[in-house]
């Protein structure tokens, strides 16, 4: 190859590096070797999970924790389908995930030929899971496709993107011209008249409410100031957990599913929702009928009329929107009554405390049992810990509402799409991208086994990684739903599994914690030894049908957070 030419594979890797990619996750295969050939030369480190689904979750966790797009490399056909569940989760949770793969050659026949990994309509299939799937048609187009992906990540609601490079273009050569780069990010700001209308509504409100989603993570300081100025209780969605200090007197945490919080939303005279879909997966039911104005802040214009239409739409970057709103709130406004007093009104601390108590008063006894274990974990781990979570009872009934997280900590949970097996590979991705931060994966025994092979990946990193597994002997959520229906349990009970031995077989460590004190001790040790440590917390496995039936038929919004579809 001449010095002034590049292959398609090198053009792809060069473009990724120029856009700041320094770490990729993936598995080499026959068709993508030309991509792997150039990674090291362009300064891109690589982590090889044991399954492409794990690679997708790892890249997702990396993106959420670092704020930079996650990159995953697959080969054609089955490998790309393997990562599809992770791509769906990234789409649901608005995560900037870039999947790059080879494709069949440019002039591959439309009729099947039996070629290795041949998959009809590969790019078209992924177009339905992503913001876009770009199949390039020349080597010169490759860096433009990468620039297009990063432009999307920087300027619009983050969604996964797929870039497909035909096999023959990976090894084809073309002149190494100047690279095409995504433009710098210019945060969008709402229209001034919309900011004034929102400020007027909030000034007039006597019972304001704040709801924060994943889009609020970039505006932590502004959210804190706004909540104090309004004196408003603050609820977060699962994705919004950690965007507001849960130790704050105004914090409700992740309790949008409770009857008390639903009533609060319905009676609030202004609801400010920042970066959230107000989705069923967060509320565990439909949004209650609101009597006050709904003010929505979102980078995605479609959110202003999708699902729950905004009475006052603020289309723009969350930080810029809230900064503009704070300026408007500080200005006198003759039409909206007296201007906000310096420092804002007296905070509704009693209201927030009462709401927290009312929400927790209906806790199921089984869920109450987990609280001392969660408190033990919180007492041991530093404030900047990153928690990765699974679609497991210990997470959505336990840690989401009852394990407090303050910035700079993060809590990463697979909402909406609700995949299983997210926690462990996502933790691997976080640890690979931020090795200095403490990371803990929290899962159930059913969900862990979807991606348990990533213990080997974690062992290969050689970095401390506690994996706490609440073991209820199978798919506890579905077992409870069957019992609540009066059905005999089918395919939900697993034979006993020695997870500690399995962890050791993969090159890690394993132990059992029957008490909160034992869990705290195990975590202290796990934070000091290289590799993963699986800590098994045994839970009762008998039916809890009476309390589950009460949970689902009582006055509270009671459906499981993902429609009851997960263990």
Coordinates of C-alpha atoms in Angstrom, one line a residue:
X1 CA 0.0 0.0 0.0
X2 CA 1.4 3.4 -0.9
X3 CA 2.1 5.9 1.9
X4 CA -0.5 8.3 0.6
X5 CA -3.3 5.7 0.4
X6 CA -5.5 4.0 3.0
X7 CA -7.6 0.9 3.0
X8 CA -11.2 1.1 4.0
X9 CA -10.4 -0.6 7.3
X10 CA -7.8 2.0 8.2
X11 CA -10.0 4.9 7.0
X12 CA -12.6 3.7 9.4
X13 CA -10.2 3.4 12.4
X14 CA -8.6 6.7 11.6
X15 CA -11.9 8.4 11.5
X16 CA -12.9 6.9 14.9
X17 CA -9.6 8.0 16.5
X18 CA -9.9 11.5 15.1
X19 CA -13.4 11.8 16.8
X20 CA -11.9 10.9 20.1
X21 CA -12.4 7.2 20.3
X22 CA -9.7 5.6 22.5
X23 CA -11.5 2.3 23.4
X24 CA -13.6 -0.2 21.5
X25 CA -15.4 -3.3 22.5
X26 CA -15.9 -6.3 20.2
X27 CA -14.9 -9.7 18.9
X28 CA -12.7 -10.3 15.9
X29 CA -14.0 -12.4 13.1
X30 CA -13.0 -13.5 9.6
X31 CA -14.7 -10.5 8.0
X32 CA -13.5 -7.6 10.3
X33 CA -9.8 -8.4 10.6
X34 CA -8.9 -5.4 8.4
X35 CA -10.5 -3.2 11.1
X36 CA -8.6 -4.9 13.9
X37 CA -5.3 -4.6 12.0
X38 CA -5.2 -0.8 12.5
X39 CA -6.6 -0.2 16.0
X40 CA -3.3 -0.2 17.9
X41 CA -1.6 2.1 15.4
X42 CA -4.3 4.7 15.9
X43 CA -4.2 4.5 19.7
X44 CA -7.5 2.7 20.2
X45 CA -7.5 0.2 23.0
X46 CA -9.7 -2.9 22.7
X47 CA -11.6 -5.0 25.2
X48 CA -12.9 -8.4 24.0
X49 CA -16.1 -9.5 25.7
X50 CA -17.1 -13.2 25.3
X51 CA -20.3 -12.4 23.4
X52 CA -21.4 -9.5 21.1
X53 CA -24.4 -8.8 23.4
X54 CA -21.8 -8.2 26.2
X55 CA -19.8 -6.0 23.9
X56 CA -22.9 -3.8 23.3
X57 CA -23.8 -3.5 27.0
X58 CA -20.1 -2.8 27.8
X59 CA -20.0 0.0 25.2
X60 CA -23.4 1.3 26.5
X61 CA -22.1 1.4 30.1
X62 CA -18.9 3.1 29.0
X63 CA -21.0 5.8 27.2
X64 CA -23.3 6.4 30.1
X65 CA -20.5 6.7 32.7
X66 CA -17.9 8.7 30.6
X67 CA -20.2 10.9 28.5
X68 CA -18.4 9.8 25.3
X69 CA -19.9 7.6 22.6
X70 CA -19.4 3.9 23.1
X71 CA -18.0 1.9 20.1
X72 CA -18.6 -1.7 19.4
X73 CA -17.1 -3.8 16.5
X74 CA -18.8 -6.9 15.2
X75 CA -18.5 -9.1 12.2
X76 CA -21.3 -9.8 9.8
X77 CA -24.5 -11.8 10.2
X78 CA -24.9 -13.6 13.5
X79 CA -22.5 -11.3 15.3
X80 CA -24.5 -8.3 14.4
X81 CA -27.7 -10.0 15.4
X82 CA -26.1 -10.9 18.7
X83 CA -25.6 -7.3 19.6
X84 CA -29.2 -6.3 18.5
X85 CA -30.6 -6.5 22.1
X86 CA -28.0 -4.1 23.4
X87 CA -28.7 -1.8 20.5
X88 CA -32.4 -1.9 21.3
X89 CA -31.6 -1.0 24.9
X90 CA -29.4 1.9 23.9
X91 CA -32.1 3.2 21.6
X92 CA -34.7 3.0 24.5
X93 CA -32.4 4.8 27.0
X94 CA -30.9 7.4 24.6
X95 CA -27.4 6.2 24.7
X96 CA -24.8 7.2 22.0
X97 CA -23.6 3.8 20.8
X98 CA -21.8 3.3 17.5
X99 CA -21.8 -0.2 16.0
X100 CA -19.4 -0.8 13.1
X101 CA -19.5 -4.0 11.1
X102 CA -18.6 -5.4 7.7
X103 CA -21.3 -6.2 5.2
X104 CA -21.6 -8.3 2.0
X105 CA -19.5 -6.9 -0.9
X106 CA -20.9 -4.0 -3.0
X107 CA -21.9 -6.2 -5.9
X108 CA -23.1 -9.1 -3.9
X109 CA -26.1 -10.8 -5.7
X110 CA -29.6 -10.1 -4.3
X111 CA -30.2 -13.9 -4.3
X112 CA -28.6 -15.9 -1.6
X113 CA -25.3 -17.5 -2.5
X114 CA -24.5 -19.4 0.7
X115 CA -21.6 -17.0 1.5
X116 CA -20.2 -17.1 5.1
X117 CA -22.4 -15.0 7.5
X118 CA -24.6 -14.0 4.6
X119 CA -27.6 -12.0 5.9
X120 CA -30.2 -10.5 3.6
X121 CA -30.9 -6.8 4.3
X122 CA -28.4 -6.5 7.2
X123 CA -28.2 -2.7 7.0
X124 CA -31.9 -2.3 6.5
X125 CA -32.7 -4.5 9.5
X126 CA -30.5 -2.3 11.7
X127 CA -32.1 0.8 10.3
X128 CA -35.2 -0.1 12.4
X129 CA -33.1 -0.3 15.7
X130 CA -31.0 2.8 15.3
X131 CA -31.1 6.5 14.4
X132 CA -29.7 5.3 11.1
X133 CA -27.8 2.5 9.5
X134 CA -25.3 3.8 6.9
X135 CA -23.9 1.3 4.3
X136 CA -21.1 3.1 2.6
X137 CA -20.4 2.7 -1.1
X138 CA -16.8 3.9 -1.3
X139 CA -13.7 4.2 0.8
X140 CA -13.9 7.9 0.5
X141 CA -17.4 7.8 2.1
X142 CA -16.3 6.1 5.3
X143 CA -15.0 9.1 7.2
X144 CA -18.1 11.0 6.2
X145 CA -20.3 8.2 7.7
X146 CA -18.3 8.4 10.9
X147 CA -18.6 12.2 11.0
X148 CA -22.3 11.9 10.4
X149 CA -22.6 9.5 13.4
X150 CA -20.7 11.9 15.8
X151 CA -22.7 14.9 14.5
X152 CA -25.9 13.0 15.5
X153 CA -24.5 12.2 18.9
X154 CA -23.5 15.8 19.5
X155 CA -26.5 17.7 18.2
X156 CA -29.6 15.6 18.7
X157 CA -31.1 13.1 21.1
X158 CA -28.5 10.3 21.4
X159 CA -29.5 7.1 19.7
X160 CA -27.4 4.2 18.5
X161 CA -26.0 4.3 15.0
X162 CA -24.7 1.4 12.7
X163 CA -22.1 1.8 10.0
X164 CA -21.6 -1.0 7.5
X165 CA -18.5 -1.3 5.3
X166 CA -18.8 -3.8 2.5
X167 CA -16.1 -6.5 2.6
X168 CA -14.5 -5.5 -0.6
X169 CA -14.2 -1.9 0.6
X170 CA -12.4 -2.8 3.8
X171 CA -9.3 -3.9 1.9
X172 CA -9.7 -1.5 -1.1
X173 CA -7.3 1.4 -1.2
X174 CA -8.1 5.1 -1.8
X175 CA -6.1 8.3 -1.5
X176 CA -5.7 9.4 2.2
X177 CA -7.3 12.8 1.8
X178 CA -8.1 15.3 4.6
X179 CA -10.5 13.7 7.1
X180 CA -14.1 15.0 7.4
X181 CA -14.9 15.8 11.0
X182 CA -18.2 16.4 12.9
X183 CA -18.7 20.1 13.8
X184 CA -18.4 21.3 17.4
X185 CA -21.5 20.9 19.5
X186 CA -23.5 24.1 19.8
X187 CA -26.2 23.5 22.5
X188 CA -29.7 24.3 21.3
X189 CA -31.7 26.8 23.4
X190 CA -35.5 27.2 23.6
X191 CA -37.2 30.1 22.1
X192 CA -37.3 33.2 24.4
X193 CA -41.1 33.3 24.4
X194 CA -41.3 29.7 25.6
X195 CA -38.8 30.4 28.4
X196 CA -40.9 33.4 29.5
X197 CA -44.1 31.3 29.4
X198 CA -42.6 28.6 31.5
X199 CA -41.2 31.0 34.0
X200 CA -44.6 32.7 34.4
X201 CA -46.3 29.3 35.0
X202 CA -43.7 28.4 37.6
X203 CA -43.9 31.8 39.4
X204 CA -47.6 31.4 39.7
X205 CA -47.4 27.8 41.0
X206 CA -47.9 27.1 44.7
X207 CA -47.4 23.3 44.3
X208 CA -44.7 22.9 41.7
X209 CA -43.2 19.5 40.8
X210 CA -39.9 18.5 39.2
X211 CA -39.4 15.3 37.3
X212 CA -36.0 14.5 36.0
X213 CA -35.0 11.9 33.4
X214 CA -31.8 10.8 31.8
X215 CA -31.6 14.0 29.9
X216 CA -31.1 16.0 33.1
X217 CA -27.6 14.5 33.9
X218 CA -25.9 17.3 32.0
X219 CA -27.6 20.0 34.1
X220 CA -27.0 18.9 37.7
X221 CA -26.0 22.3 38.9
X222 CA -28.9 24.0 37.2
X223 CA -31.4 21.5 38.5
X224 CA -30.2 21.9 42.1
X225 CA -30.5 25.7 41.9
X226 CA -33.9 25.5 40.3
X227 CA -35.3 23.1 42.9
X228 CA -34.1 25.3 45.7
X229 CA -35.5 28.5 44.0
X230 CA -38.9 26.8 43.5
X231 CA -38.9 24.9 46.7
X232 CA -40.3 21.9 44.7
X233 CA -40.0 18.2 45.5
X234 CA -37.9 16.4 42.9
X235 CA -38.7 12.9 41.5
X236 CA -36.4 11.1 39.1
X237 CA -37.0 8.3 36.6
X238 CA -34.7 5.3 36.6
X239 CA -32.5 6.9 34.0
X240 CA -32.5 10.2 35.9
X241 CA -31.3 8.6 39.2
X242 CA -28.2 10.5 40.3
X243 CA -29.0 13.7 38.4
X244 CA -30.2 15.2 41.8
X245 CA -28.7 14.4 45.2
X246 CA -31.0 11.8 46.8
X247 CA -29.7 13.0 50.2
X248 CA -31.3 16.4 49.5
X249 CA -34.4 17.3 51.6
X250 CA -36.4 17.9 48.5
X251 CA -35.5 14.6 46.8
X252 CA -38.2 11.9 46.3
X253 CA -35.8 9.6 44.5
X254 CA -37.1 7.0 42.1
X255 CA -40.7 6.7 43.5
X256 CA -42.7 7.7 40.5
X257 CA -44.5 4.4 40.7
X258 CA -46.1 5.0 44.1
X259 CA -49.7 6.1 44.6
X260 CA -48.6 9.0 46.8
X261 CA -46.3 10.5 44.1
X262 CA -49.0 10.0 41.4
X263 CA -51.4 12.0 43.5
X264 CA -48.8 14.7 44.0
X265 CA -48.2 14.9 40.3
X266 CA -52.0 15.1 39.6
X267 CA -52.5 17.9 42.1
X268 CA -49.4 20.0 41.2
X269 CA -50.2 23.2 39.5
X270 CA -47.1 23.1 37.4
X271 CA -45.0 20.0 36.5
X272 CA -41.5 20.6 35.0
X273 CA -40.3 17.4 33.3
X274 CA -36.7 17.5 32.1
X275 CA -35.3 15.0 29.7
X276 CA -37.8 12.3 30.2
X277 CA -40.5 10.5 28.2
X278 CA -42.7 10.2 31.3
X279 CA -43.0 6.6 30.2
X280 CA -44.9 3.7 31.5
X281 CA -41.6 2.0 32.3
X282 CA -40.9 4.8 34.8
X283 CA -44.4 5.3 36.2
X284 CA -45.3 1.6 36.1
X285 CA -48.7 2.7 34.8
X286 CA -50.1 5.6 32.8
X287 CA -49.3 9.2 33.8
X288 CA -52.1 10.5 36.0
X289 CA -54.3 13.2 34.6
X290 CA -52.5 16.5 35.4
X291 CA -54.5 19.5 36.6
X292 CA -51.6 21.9 36.2
X293 CA -49.4 22.9 33.3
X294 CA -46.9 20.4 31.9
X295 CA -43.6 22.1 31.0
X296 CA -41.3 19.7 29.1
X297 CA -37.6 20.3 28.5
X298 CA -36.2 18.0 25.8
X299 CA -33.6 18.0 23.0
X300 CA -36.0 15.9 21.0
X301 CA -38.9 18.0 19.5
X302 CA -41.0 14.9 19.1
X303 CA -41.3 14.6 22.9
X304 CA -43.4 17.8 22.9
X305 CA -46.3 15.9 21.4
X306 CA -45.5 12.2 21.8
X307 CA -47.1 10.4 24.7
X308 CA -47.9 13.4 27.0
X309 CA -48.1 16.7 25.0
X310 CA -46.4 19.7 26.6
X311 CA -48.5 22.7 27.5
X312 CA -45.3 24.7 27.4
X313 CA -42.6 23.1 25.2
X314 CA -38.9 24.0 25.8
X315 CA -37.0 22.4 23.0
X316 CA -33.3 22.5 23.6
X317 CA -30.3 21.3 25.6
X318 CA -31.2 20.7 29.3
X319 CA -28.5 22.8 30.7
X320 CA -29.1 25.7 28.3
X321 CA -32.9 25.5 28.9
X322 CA -32.6 25.5 32.6
X323 CA -30.1 28.3 32.6
X324 CA -32.4 30.4 30.5
X325 CA -35.3 29.5 32.8
X326 CA -33.4 30.6 35.9
X327 CA -32.7 34.0 34.3
X328 CA -36.4 34.4 33.5
X329 CA -37.4 33.4 37.0
X330 CA -35.1 36.1 38.5
X331 CA -36.8 38.9 36.4
X332 CA -39.8 40.8 37.6
X333 CA -43.0 39.9 35.7
X334 CA -46.0 42.1 36.3
X335 CA -48.3 39.7 34.6
X336 CA -47.4 36.7 36.8
X337 CA -47.7 38.3 40.3
X338 CA -44.8 39.2 42.5
X339 CA -41.3 38.4 41.4
X340 CA -39.6 35.4 43.0
X341 CA -38.0 36.4 46.3
X342 CA -34.2 36.2 46.5
X343 CA -33.3 32.6 47.2
X344 CA -36.8 31.4 46.2
X345 CA -39.8 30.5 48.3
X346 CA -39.6 28.4 51.4
X347 CA -38.8 24.8 50.3
X348 CA -41.7 22.3 50.6
X349 CA -39.5 20.1 52.9
X350 CA -42.4 18.8 54.8
X351 CA -44.2 17.9 51.6
X352 CA -41.2 16.0 50.3
X353 CA -40.6 14.1 53.5
X354 CA -44.3 13.3 53.7
X355 CA -44.3 12.0 50.2
X356 CA -41.3 9.8 50.8
X357 CA -42.9 8.3 53.9
X358 CA -46.2 7.8 52.1
X359 CA -44.5 6.1 49.2
X360 CA -42.6 3.8 51.5
X361 CA -45.5 2.9 53.7
X362 CA -46.8 0.4 51.2
X363 CA -43.6 -1.5 50.8
X364 CA -44.0 -5.2 50.4
X365 CA -42.4 -7.2 53.3
X366 CA -40.2 -9.0 50.9
X367 CA -38.8 -5.7 49.6
X368 CA -38.3 -4.4 53.2
X369 CA -36.0 -7.3 53.8
X370 CA -33.6 -6.0 51.2
X371 CA -33.2 -2.5 52.8
X372 CA -30.6 -3.5 55.4
X373 CA -28.5 -5.1 52.6
X374 CA -28.7 -1.9 50.5
X375 CA -27.8 0.2 53.4
X376 CA -24.8 -1.9 54.1
X377 CA -23.6 -1.5 50.5
X378 CA -24.1 2.3 50.6
X379 CA -22.2 2.6 53.9
X380 CA -19.1 0.9 52.4
X381 CA -18.9 2.4 49.0
X382 CA -17.5 5.9 48.1
X383 CA -19.8 8.6 46.9
X384 CA -18.5 8.4 43.3
X385 CA -19.4 4.7 42.9
X386 CA -21.0 3.7 39.6
X387 CA -23.7 1.2 40.1
X388 CA -24.8 -1.0 37.2
X389 CA -28.2 -2.6 37.5
X390 CA -30.3 -5.4 35.9
X391 CA -33.9 -6.0 35.3
X392 CA -34.2 -7.8 38.6
X393 CA -36.4 -7.5 41.6
X394 CA -33.5 -6.5 43.8
X395 CA -33.0 -3.6 41.5
X396 CA -36.4 -2.2 40.5
X397 CA -38.1 -2.9 43.9
X398 CA -34.9 -2.4 45.9
X399 CA -32.0 -0.3 44.7
X400 CA -33.7 2.1 42.4
X401 CA -36.0 3.6 45.1
X402 CA -34.0 2.7 48.2
X403 CA -30.2 3.0 47.5
X404 CA -29.5 6.7 47.6
X405 CA -27.1 8.1 45.0
X406 CA -25.6 11.6 45.0
X407 CA -23.6 13.1 42.2
X408 CA -20.8 12.3 41.3
X409 CA -22.2 8.8 41.6
X410 CA -24.2 7.2 38.8
X411 CA -26.7 4.4 38.6
X412 CA -27.1 2.7 35.2
X413 CA -30.3 0.8 34.7
X414 CA -31.8 -0.8 31.5
X415 CA -35.3 0.8 31.5
X416 CA -37.9 0.7 28.7
X417 CA -36.6 -2.1 26.6
X418 CA -35.8 -3.9 29.8
X419 CA -33.1 -6.4 28.6
X420 CA -31.7 -9.0 31.0
X421 CA -28.0 -9.5 31.6
X422 CA -27.1 -5.8 31.4
X423 CA -25.4 -5.2 34.8
X424 CA -22.2 -7.3 34.5
X425 CA -21.0 -6.3 31.0
X426 CA -22.0 -2.7 31.6
X427 CA -19.9 -2.7 34.7
X428 CA -17.0 -4.1 32.6
X429 CA -17.4 -1.2 30.2
X430 CA -17.5 1.4 32.9
X431 CA -14.4 -0.1 34.6
X432 CA -12.5 -0.2 31.3
X433 CA -13.3 3.5 30.6
X434 CA -12.9 4.8 34.1
X435 CA -10.6 2.3 35.9
X436 CA -10.1 4.7 38.9
X437 CA -13.8 4.8 39.8
X438 CA -15.3 2.1 42.1
X439 CA -17.9 0.1 40.1
X440 CA -20.5 -2.4 41.5
X441 CA -22.8 -4.6 39.4
X442 CA -26.1 -5.5 41.0
X443 CA -28.1 -8.4 39.6
X444 CA -30.3 -11.4 40.2
X445 CA -29.3 -14.9 39.6
X446 CA -31.6 -15.2 36.6
X447 CA -30.4 -12.1 34.9
X448 CA -26.7 -12.7 35.6
X449 CA -26.8 -16.0 33.7
X450 CA -27.7 -14.2 30.5
X451 CA -24.2 -12.7 30.3
X452 CA -22.3 -14.6 33.1
X453 CA -19.5 -15.4 30.7
X454 CA -18.4 -11.8 31.0
X455 CA -16.8 -12.7 34.3
X456 CA -14.0 -13.9 32.1
X457 CA -13.7 -10.4 30.5
X458 CA -13.7 -8.8 33.9
X459 CA -11.0 -11.1 35.1
X460 CA -8.9 -10.2 32.1
X461 CA -9.1 -6.5 33.0
X462 CA -7.5 -7.4 36.4
X463 CA -9.4 -4.5 38.1
X464 CA -11.6 -4.8 41.3
X465 CA -15.2 -5.4 40.4
X466 CA -17.8 -6.5 43.0
X467 CA -20.8 -8.3 41.5
X468 CA -23.6 -8.5 44.1
X469 CA -26.2 -11.2 43.2
X470 CA -29.5 -11.5 45.0
X471 CA -30.3 -15.2 44.5
X472 CA -34.0 -16.2 44.6
X473 CA -33.6 -19.4 42.7
X474 CA -34.8 -18.4 39.3
X475 CA -37.1 -15.8 37.8
X476 CA -38.7 -14.4 40.9
X477 CA -40.9 -11.8 39.2
X478 CA -42.5 -14.2 36.8
X479 CA -42.9 -16.8 39.5
X480 CA -44.8 -14.2 41.6
X481 CA -46.9 -13.2 38.6
X482 CA -47.8 -16.8 38.0
X483 CA -48.8 -17.3 41.6
X484 CA -50.9 -14.1 41.6
X485 CA -52.8 -15.5 38.6
X486 CA -53.4 -18.8 40.4
X487 CA -51.2 -20.6 37.9
X488 CA -48.7 -23.3 38.8
X489 CA -45.1 -22.1 38.4
X490 CA -43.6 -23.2 35.1
X491 CA -40.0 -22.8 34.0
X492 CA -39.2 -20.2 36.6
X493 CA -37.4 -22.3 39.3
X494 CA -33.7 -23.0 38.7
X495 CA -31.7 -25.8 40.4
X496 CA -29.2 -24.5 43.0
X497 CA -26.1 -23.0 41.4
X498 CA -22.8 -22.3 43.2
X499 CA -22.1 -18.9 41.8
X500 CA -19.0 -18.5 43.9
X501 CA -17.5 -21.6 42.3
X502 CA -18.5 -20.3 38.8
X503 CA -16.8 -17.0 39.5
X504 CA -13.6 -18.8 40.5
X505 CA -13.8 -21.0 37.3
X506 CA -13.8 -17.8 35.3
X507 CA -10.7 -16.5 37.1
X508 CA -12.5 -14.3 39.7
X509 CA -13.5 -14.7 43.3
X510 CA -16.7 -15.7 45.0
X511 CA -18.3 -15.6 48.4
X512 CA -21.7 -15.7 50.1
X513 CA -23.2 -13.0 52.4
X514 CA -26.2 -14.1 54.5
X515 CA -26.3 -10.9 56.6
X516 CA -25.9 -7.1 55.9
X517 CA -22.7 -7.1 57.9
X518 CA -21.3 -10.0 55.9
X519 CA -22.1 -8.2 52.7
X520 CA -20.3 -5.0 53.9
X521 CA -17.2 -7.1 54.7
X522 CA -17.3 -8.9 51.4
X523 CA -17.6 -5.6 49.5
X524 CA -14.6 -4.1 51.4
X525 CA -12.5 -7.0 50.3
X526 CA -13.8 -7.1 46.8
X527 CA -12.7 -3.4 46.3
X528 CA -9.1 -4.4 47.0
X529 CA -8.6 -7.6 45.0
X530 CA -8.1 -7.7 41.2
X531 CA -10.8 -9.2 39.1
X532 CA -14.5 -9.8 39.7
X533 CA -15.9 -10.9 43.0
X534 CA -19.3 -12.5 42.9
X535 CA -21.1 -12.0 46.3
X536 CA -24.2 -14.1 46.6
X537 CA -27.0 -12.8 48.8
X538 CA -29.6 -15.7 49.3
X539 CA -33.3 -14.7 49.2
X540 CA -36.4 -16.7 50.1
X541 CA -37.7 -18.6 47.0
X542 CA -41.2 -19.4 48.2
X543 CA -44.3 -17.9 46.6
X544 CA -45.3 -14.4 47.8
X545 CA -48.6 -14.5 45.9
X546 CA -50.8 -12.8 48.6
X547 CA -48.5 -9.7 48.8
X548 CA -47.9 -9.7 45.1
X549 CA -51.7 -9.8 44.5
X550 CA -52.0 -6.9 46.9
X551 CA -49.2 -5.1 45.1
X552 CA -50.9 -5.4 41.8
X553 CA -54.6 -4.8 42.7
X554 CA -54.4 -2.2 45.4
X555 CA -54.8 1.5 45.0
X556 CA -51.2 2.2 44.1
X557 CA -49.8 1.9 40.5
X558 CA -48.6 -1.6 40.8
X559 CA -47.5 -3.2 37.6
X560 CA -43.9 -4.2 37.4
X561 CA -41.6 -1.5 35.9
X562 CA -41.3 -3.4 32.7
X563 CA -44.8 -4.7 32.4
X564 CA -44.0 -7.8 34.4
X565 CA -41.8 -9.2 31.6
X566 CA -38.6 -9.8 33.6
X567 CA -37.4 -11.9 36.5

